[in-house]
Coordinates of C-alpha atoms and ligand atoms in Angstrom, one line a residue:
X1493 CA -11.6 -3.2 -21.2
X1494 CA -10.2 -6.2 -23.8
X1495 CA -11.0 -9.7 -24.2
X1496 CA -8.0 -11.0 -23.0
X1497 CA -8.6 -9.4 -19.3
X1498 CA -12.1 -10.9 -19.5
X1499 CA -10.2 -14.1 -20.1
X1500 CA -8.1 -13.9 -17.4
X1501 CA -10.7 -12.8 -15.0
X1502 CA -11.9 -16.2 -15.2
X1503 CA -8.2 -17.4 -14.0
X1504 CA -8.4 -15.1 -11.0
X1505 CA -8.9 -11.7 -10.2
X1506 CA -8.5 -9.2 -7.2
X1507 CA -12.1 -7.5 -6.6
X1508 CA -11.4 -4.0 -5.4
X1509 CA -14.4 -2.5 -3.4
X1510 CA -14.0 1.1 -3.8
X1511 CA -17.0 1.5 -1.6
X1512 CA -15.1 -0.1 1.5
X1513 CA -11.9 2.7 0.2
X1514 CA -14.1 5.5 0.8
X1515 CA -15.9 4.1 4.1
X1516 CA -12.1 3.6 5.5
X1517 CA -11.1 7.1 4.4
X1518 CA -14.3 8.4 6.2
X1519 CA -13.6 6.3 9.4
X1520 CA -9.9 7.5 9.2
X1521 CA -11.2 11.1 9.3
X1522 CA -13.4 10.9 12.0
X1523 CA -10.6 9.9 14.2
X1524 CA -8.1 12.7 13.4
X1525 CA -7.2 15.5 15.4
X1526 CA -8.9 18.7 15.2
X1527 CA -7.4 20.5 12.4
X1528 CA -5.5 17.5 10.7
X1529 CA -6.4 16.3 7.1
X1530 CA -5.8 13.1 5.7
X1531 CA -3.3 12.1 2.7
X1532 CA -4.0 9.1 1.2
X1533 CA -0.6 7.2 0.5
X1534 CA -0.9 5.6 -3.4
X1535 CA 2.4 4.2 -4.0
X1536 CA 3.2 0.8 -5.3
X1537 CA 0.3 1.2 -7.4
X1538 CA -1.7 1.9 -4.1
X1539 CA -0.4 -1.1 -2.5
X1540 CA -1.6 -3.2 -5.3
X1541 CA -5.4 -2.0 -5.6
X1542 CA -4.6 0.4 -8.6
X1543 CA -3.5 4.2 -8.3
X1544 CA -5.7 6.1 -10.0
X1545 CA -9.2 4.5 -8.8
X1546 CA -8.1 4.3 -5.3
X1547 CA -6.7 8.0 -5.5
X1548 CA -10.2 9.4 -7.0
X1549 CA -12.0 7.5 -4.5
X1550 CA -10.2 8.3 -1.5
X1551 CA -10.3 12.2 -2.6
X1552 CA -14.5 11.7 -3.1
X1553 CA -14.5 10.8 0.4
X1554 CA -12.0 14.0 1.7
X1555 CA -8.9 13.0 1.6
X1556 CA -6.7 16.4 0.9
X1557 CA -3.2 14.9 -0.3
X1558 CA -2.1 12.0 -2.3
X1559 CA 1.5 10.3 -1.2
X1560 CA 3.8 8.5 -3.2
X1561 CA 7.2 7.0 -3.3
X1562 CA 8.8 7.8 -6.6
X1563 CA 8.1 10.8 -8.7
X1564 CA 6.8 8.9 -11.5
X1565 CA 3.8 7.3 -9.7
X1566 CA 3.2 11.2 -8.8
X1567 CA 3.8 12.2 -12.3
X1568 CA 1.2 9.4 -13.4
X1569 CA -1.5 10.6 -11.2
X1570 CA -0.9 14.2 -12.3
X1571 CA -1.1 13.0 -16.4
X1572 CA -4.6 11.1 -15.5
X1573 CA -5.5 14.8 -14.3
X1574 CA -5.4 14.4 -10.7
X1575 CA -5.0 18.3 -9.3
X1576 CA -5.1 17.5 -5.7
X1577 CA -1.4 18.0 -4.0
X1578 CA 0.7 15.3 -4.3
X1579 CA 3.8 14.9 -2.2
X1580 CA 6.5 12.3 -3.8
X1581 CA 9.3 11.2 -0.9
X1582 CA 11.7 9.0 -3.0
X1583 CA 14.2 10.8 -5.1
X1584 CA 17.4 9.5 -6.4
X1585 CA 20.0 11.6 -8.2
X1586 CA 18.8 12.4 -11.5
X1587 CA 15.3 12.0 -10.7
X1588 CA 12.8 14.1 -13.0
X1589 CA 12.9 17.5 -10.7
X1590 CA 11.8 19.8 -13.6
X1591 CA 8.8 17.7 -14.6
X1592 CA 7.8 17.6 -10.7
X1593 CA 8.2 21.3 -10.6
X1594 CA 6.2 21.8 -13.9
X1595 CA 3.3 19.2 -12.3
X1596 CA 3.0 21.0 -9.2
X1597 CA 4.0 18.5 -7.2
X1598 CA 5.5 18.4 -3.4
X1599 CA 8.8 17.1 -3.6
X1600 CA 10.6 15.7 -0.5
X1601 CA 14.5 16.6 0.4
X1602 CA 16.4 15.1 2.4
X1603 CA 19.9 16.2 2.0
X1604 CA 22.0 18.8 0.2
X1605 CA 22.3 16.9 -3.1
X1606 CA 18.5 16.9 -3.4
X1607 CA 18.2 20.5 -2.4
X1608 CA 21.0 21.4 -4.9
X1609 CA 19.7 19.3 -7.9
X1610 CA 15.7 20.9 -7.4
X1611 CA 17.2 24.4 -7.4
X1612 CA 18.8 24.3 -10.6
X1613 CA 15.9 22.3 -12.2
X1614 CA 13.6 25.4 -10.9
X1615 CA 16.2 27.9 -12.4
X1616 CA 15.8 25.6 -15.5
X1617 CA 12.2 25.8 -15.6
X1618 CA 11.9 29.5 -14.3
X1619 CA 9.4 28.4 -11.7
X1620 CA 9.4 28.2 -7.8
X1621 CA 9.8 24.2 -6.9
X1622 CA 7.5 23.5 -3.8
X1623 CA 9.7 21.6 -1.6
X1624 CA 9.1 19.6 1.9
X1625 CA 12.2 18.9 4.2
X1626 CA 12.2 15.7 5.6
X1627 CA 13.8 14.7 9.1
X1628 CA 15.3 11.5 10.1
X1629 CA 14.0 11.6 13.9
X1630 CA 15.2 8.1 14.3
X1631 CA 14.0 6.2 11.6
X1632 CA 17.2 5.6 10.3
X1633 CA 15.8 5.5 6.8
X1634 CA 15.6 8.5 4.6
X1635 CA 15.6 12.1 5.8
X1636 CA 17.9 14.5 6.9
X1637 CA 20.2 13.6 10.7
X1638 CA 19.5 16.4 13.3
X1639 CA 22.7 16.9 13.0
X1640 CA 22.3 18.0 9.6
X1641 CA 19.2 19.9 10.2
X1642 CA 20.7 23.2 10.2
X1643 CA 22.9 23.1 7.6
X1644 CA 19.8 21.9 5.1
X1645 CA 17.0 24.6 6.6
X1646 CA 19.9 27.5 6.0
X1647 CA 20.2 26.3 2.7
X1648 CA 16.6 25.9 2.0
X1649 CA 15.8 29.3 3.5
X1650 CA 17.8 30.9 1.4
X1651 CA 16.7 29.4 -1.8
X1652 CA 13.1 30.3 -0.6
X1653 CA 14.8 34.0 -0.5
X1654 CA 15.9 33.8 -4.2
X1655 CA 13.0 32.3 -5.3
X1656 CA 14.0 28.9 -6.3
X1657 CA 11.8 27.1 -3.8
X1658 CA 9.2 27.5 -1.3
X1659 CA 9.3 25.3 1.7
X1660 CA 6.0 23.7 1.6
X1661 CA 6.2 21.0 4.7
X1662 CA 8.4 19.5 7.6
X1663 CA 7.8 16.0 8.0
X1664 CA 9.2 13.0 9.1
X1665 CA 8.5 9.0 10.0
X1666 CA 8.0 6.8 12.5
X1667 CA 9.9 3.5 13.2
X1668 CA 7.8 1.8 16.1
X1669 CA 4.3 2.8 15.8
X1670 CA 2.7 -0.3 15.1
X1671 CA 4.4 -1.9 18.5
X1672 CA 1.9 0.3 21.3
X1673 CA 4.1 2.1 23.9
X1674 CA 7.4 1.3 22.2
X1675 CA 9.6 4.0 23.6
X1676 CA 11.3 5.2 20.0
X1677 CA 8.0 6.7 19.4
X1678 CA 7.6 9.7 21.6
X1679 CA 11.4 10.1 21.5
X1680 CA 10.9 10.8 17.5
X1681 CA 7.8 12.8 18.3
X1682 CA 10.1 15.5 21.0
X1683 CA 13.2 15.0 18.3
X1684 CA 10.2 16.2 15.4
X1685 CA 8.9 19.1 17.9
X1686 CA 12.5 20.4 17.9
X1687 CA 13.5 20.3 14.4
X1688 CA 10.3 22.0 13.3
X1689 CA 10.7 24.8 16.2
X1690 CA 13.9 25.2 14.6
X1691 CA 12.8 25.8 11.0
X1692 CA 10.0 28.0 12.0
X1693 CA 13.0 29.8 13.8
X1694 CA 15.1 30.3 10.7
X1695 CA 11.8 31.5 9.0
X1696 CA 10.4 28.7 7.2
X1697 CA 6.4 28.6 7.7
X1698 CA 5.2 25.0 5.9
X1699 CA 1.7 24.6 5.0
X1700 CA 2.0 21.2 6.4
X1701 CA 3.6 19.3 9.3
X1702 CA 3.2 15.6 9.2
X1703 CA 4.9 12.3 11.2
X1704 CA 1.8 9.9 11.5
X1705 CA 1.3 6.8 9.2
X1706 CA -1.4 4.5 9.8
X1707 CA -0.5 3.4 13.1
X1708 CA -0.1 6.8 14.6
X1709 CA -3.5 8.1 12.7
X1710 CA -5.1 5.2 14.6
X1711 CA -4.2 5.5 18.0
X1712 CA -1.7 8.7 18.6
X1713 CA -3.6 11.8 18.1
X1714 CA -0.6 13.5 19.7
X1715 CA 1.3 12.9 16.2
X1716 CA -1.3 14.4 13.8
X1717 CA -0.2 18.1 13.6
X1718 CA -1.7 19.0 10.3
X1719 CA -1.7 16.0 8.3
X1720 CA -2.1 12.0 8.5
X1721 CA -0.2 9.9 5.7
X1722 CA -2.1 6.6 6.0
X1723 CA -1.6 3.8 3.5
X1724 CA -2.5 0.3 4.7
X1725 CA -5.6 1.4 6.6
X1726 CA -7.3 3.2 3.5
X1727 CA -7.3 -0.5 2.3
X1728 CA -9.0 -1.8 4.9
X1729 CA -5.7 -3.7 6.6
X1730 CA -4.8 -3.3 10.2
X1731 CA -1.2 -1.9 10.2
X1732 CA -0.7 -4.9 13.1
X1733 CA -3.0 -7.6 15.1
X1734 CA -1.3 -6.1 18.2
X1735 CA -2.4 -2.7 17.8
X1736 CA -6.2 -4.4 17.1
X1737 CA -8.4 -5.6 14.1
X1738 CA -9.8 -3.9 11.2
X1739 CA -13.1 -4.0 12.5
X1740 CA -11.8 -2.7 15.4
X1741 CA -10.5 0.2 14.2
X1742 CA -14.0 0.2 11.7
X1743 CA -12.0 -0.4 8.7
X1744 CA -13.2 -3.1 5.6
X1745 CA -10.4 -4.9 3.7
X1746 CA -10.8 -3.7 0.1
X1747 CA -9.1 -6.4 -1.8
X1748 CA -10.8 -9.6 -2.4
X1749 CA -8.6 -12.3 -4.0
X1750 CA -10.5 -15.1 -5.9
X1751 CA -9.6 -18.1 -8.4
X1752 CA -11.7 -20.4 -10.6
X1753 CA -10.7 -24.1 -9.9
X1754 CA -9.2 -25.1 -13.3
X1755 CA -9.4 -28.8 -12.6
X1756 CA -11.0 -31.4 -10.3
X1757 CA -10.0 -35.0 -10.0
X1758 CA -9.7 -38.1 -7.8
X1759 CA -6.3 -39.7 -6.8
X1760 CA -5.4 -42.6 -4.8
X1761 CA -3.9 -42.8 -1.3
X1762 CA -0.2 -41.6 -1.0
X1763 CA -0.2 -39.6 -3.8
X1764 CA 2.7 -36.6 -4.1
X1765 CA 1.2 -33.3 -4.5
X1766 CA 3.2 -30.7 -6.5
X1767 CA 7.0 -29.9 -6.7
X1768 CA 9.1 -31.7 -4.4
X1769 CA 6.1 -34.0 -3.2
X1770 CA 6.1 -32.3 0.5
X1771 CA 2.6 -33.3 0.6
X1772 CA 1.3 -36.8 0.0
X1773 CA -2.2 -37.4 0.1
X1774 CA -3.8 -39.3 3.5
X1775 CA -6.2 -41.7 1.8
X1776 CA -7.7 -41.5 -1.6
X1777 CA -9.2 -38.3 -1.8
X1778 CA -10.3 -35.0 -4.7
X1779 CA -7.4 -32.7 -5.2
X1780 CA -8.6 -29.2 -6.9
X1781 CA -6.0 -27.0 -8.9
X1782 CA -5.9 -23.3 -8.3
X1783 CA -4.8 -21.5 -10.8
X1784 CA -2.5 -18.9 -9.4
X1785 CA 0.8 -19.1 -7.9
X1786 CA 3.8 -17.0 -7.1
X1787 CA 4.1 -15.0 -10.2
X1788 CA 0.9 -13.6 -9.1
X1789 CA 1.8 -12.8 -5.9
X1790 CA 1.0 -16.0 -3.9
X1791 CA 3.6 -16.4 -1.3
X1792 CA 5.7 -19.4 -2.0
X1793 CA 6.5 -19.5 1.7
X1794 CA 2.9 -20.4 2.8
X1795 CA 3.3 -23.7 0.7
X1796 CA 1.3 -25.9 2.9
X1797 CA -0.2 -23.5 5.1
X1798 CA -2.1 -20.8 2.9
X1799 CA -5.6 -20.9 3.6
X1800 CA -8.4 -21.0 0.6
X1801 CA -12.0 -21.1 0.9
X1802 CA -13.2 -23.7 -1.6
X1803 CA -16.8 -25.9 -1.4
X1804 CA -17.7 -24.0 1.6
X1805 CA -14.6 -24.9 3.9
X1806 CA -11.2 -23.0 4.6
X1807 CA -8.7 -25.4 3.0
X1808 CA -4.7 -25.5 3.4
X1809 CA -2.6 -25.3 0.2
X1810 CA -1.3 -28.9 0.0
X1811 CA 2.1 -28.9 -1.2
X1812 CA 4.3 -26.1 -2.8
X1813 CA 2.9 -23.2 -4.4
X1814 CA 4.2 -23.1 -7.9
X1815 CA 5.0 -20.1 -10.7
X1816 CA 1.4 -20.4 -11.7
X1817 CA -0.9 -22.7 -9.6
X1818 CA -1.1 -24.3 -6.5
X1819 CA -3.6 -27.9 -5.2
X1820 CA -5.7 -27.8 -2.3
X1821 CA -6.9 -31.4 -0.7
X1822 CA -10.8 -31.0 -1.1
X1823 CA -11.4 -34.3 1.0
X1824 CA -14.0 -36.6 0.3
X1825 CA -16.9 -35.3 2.0
X1826 CA -20.3 -34.0 0.3
X1827 CA -19.0 -30.2 0.2
X1828 CA -15.7 -31.5 -1.9
X1829 CA -18.1 -33.7 -4.2
X1830 CA -19.9 -30.8 -5.2
X1831 CA -16.8 -28.7 -6.3
X1832 CA -16.9 -28.6 -9.9
X1833 CA -13.9 -26.9 -12.5
X1834 CA -15.0 -23.3 -12.3
X1835 CA -16.1 -23.0 -9.1
X1836 CA -14.8 -20.0 -7.0
X1837 CA -11.5 -20.5 -4.6
X1838 CA -10.9 -17.3 -2.3
X1839 CA -7.7 -17.0 -1.0
X1840 CA -8.5 -13.6 1.0
X1841 CA -11.2 -10.9 1.5
X1842 CA -13.0 -9.1 3.9
X1843 CA -13.3 -12.0 6.0
X1844 CA -17.1 -11.6 6.7
X1845 CA -18.4 -14.6 4.3
X1846 CA -16.0 -17.1 5.5
X1847 CA -13.3 -16.4 3.4
X1848 CA -9.3 -16.1 5.0
X1849 CA -8.1 -12.7 4.9
X1850 CA -4.7 -11.0 3.8
X1851 CA -3.8 -11.1 7.4
X1852 CA -4.3 -14.7 7.4
X1853 CA -1.9 -15.0 4.4
X1854 CA 0.5 -13.0 6.3
X1855 CA 0.7 -14.9 9.4
X1856 CA 1.0 -18.4 7.0
X1857 CA 3.8 -16.6 4.7
X1858 CA 5.8 -15.4 7.9
X1859 CA 5.0 -11.8 6.5
X1860 CA 2.8 -8.5 6.9
X1861 CA -0.4 -7.8 5.3
X1862 CA 1.3 -5.1 3.4
X1863 CA 3.1 -7.7 1.4
X1864 CA 0.5 -9.8 0.6
X1865 CA -1.7 -6.9 -1.2
X1866 CA 1.1 -5.1 -2.6
X1867 CA 2.8 -8.4 -4.5
X1868 CA -0.5 -9.3 -6.2
X1869 CA 0.7 -9.3 -10.1
X1870 CA 0.2 -7.7 -12.7
X1871 CA -1.2 -11.1 -14.4
X1872 CA -4.4 -10.5 -12.0
X1873 CA -6.8 -8.0 -13.4
X1874 CA -8.5 -5.4 -10.9
X1875 CA -11.9 -5.1 -10.9
X1876 CA -13.5 -2.8 -9.6
X1877 CA -16.8 -2.7 -8.0
X1878 CA -18.5 -0.5 -5.7
X1879 CA -19.5 -2.5 -2.1
X1880 CA -22.7 -0.2 -2.1
X1881 CA -24.2 -1.7 -4.5
X1882 CA -22.3 -4.5 -5.8
X1883 CA -21.6 -3.1 -9.1
X1884 CA -18.9 -3.7 -11.5
X1885 CA -17.2 -0.4 -12.3
X1886 CA -14.6 -1.7 -14.6
X1887 CA -11.7 -3.7 -15.2
X1888 CA -8.2 -2.8 -15.2
X1889 CA -6.0 -5.1 -17.0
X1890 CA -2.0 -5.6 -16.2
X1891 CA -2.2 -4.1 -12.8
X1892 CA -2.8 -0.4 -14.0
X1893 CA -6.2 0.0 -12.8
X1894 CA -8.7 1.3 -15.2
X1895 CA -12.8 2.4 -14.9
X1896 CA -14.1 5.2 -13.0
Ligands
PLP289 C1 4.3 3.9 3.1 C2 4.5 5.1 3.9 C3 3.7 5.9 4.7 C4 2.2 4.8 4.7 O1 2.6 4.2 5.5 P1 1.3 3.1 6.4 O2 1.8 2.0 7.6 O3 0.9 1.7 5.0 O4 0.2 4.0 6.7 C5 3.7 7.1 5.1 N1 4.9 7.6 5.0 C6 5.9 6.9 4.1 C7 6.9 8.0 4.3 C8 5.7 5.8 3.9 O5 7.1 5.8 3.1

């Protein structure tokens, strides 16, 4: 904790309710098919919530694995003392395979180049690398194509026999699990069953087989296998409103983004507001200045639309969102007159105290709630609280997270 963090906490803060996160882990675990465990996906600084505090809270609540995209994210968790199994899946040539082996990471391999790099690093380290083979069952992103699977499986099995690797997992990722009934989901499951059977027949004995993300964890028990990899649901956000709301799944949003009103002033009718004058006051009114902008992750696309709870009412952003600030028209009612500098303005939160949600901002910015929380920038301190007792647990500046 530093003085600078406290000063900026007055401007804006993202409160992270670790009690809510633990509750979400428990709610998700209650939905798992028998025999399946939960991987807490904490990539990209836990979707903007702070990787380390969220990883610890998720493990406390019974998550068995952690998942990250890059090896650097996984190594940072190990450096901080996390001992749980960690899978990291987005590798690029030249990445730190040897460090990953020495840190005991599970490392995803989607192609022959990666198998070559990891076996070379294992020989150099004199240790067996834990790898998980990733299949592209239809997403068309990372993963090994079914046509290339026999070559990758044979080479991985040979490396196992040579002692350089141990294949700890077989896995894949869905494309459209957030669209109920989308035919690609069942097709991907069929392909996954086939590719797993092929690898097992070739002698691979994985500890875990997994394909489910949050939407599949919530709605498709036949996809749970040994593990589900949940990201967005951990943070209390529904993967899509088509599937159901957070509340319907028993999830509670973890992040509340609040700012302090920086300036309140009277302006005459017809006054242009913010760059480009995309808003003009329809009458004499009171404007409130909110000191967060697109540099903080408030999406400029939500200019004129983003909702903010201030002075007891949800108001819309007036005019353009700028880099560091935006304006709301408070009107002239008694609620508006009561708003003073320093008053709280809640951009989003769980939604049960009248405030908007990240899903509302996603709609205003024509994006998904994943992007809204993940892009909250490093200039916004994360303040860790525990909803169970409302106690502050610590402040993490620069998006790194701290406390606990
Ligand atoms: C991000 C990610 C997840 C988590 O997805 P959610 O929809 O947030 O649950 C799971 N697996 C992989 C490979 C991912 O990249």
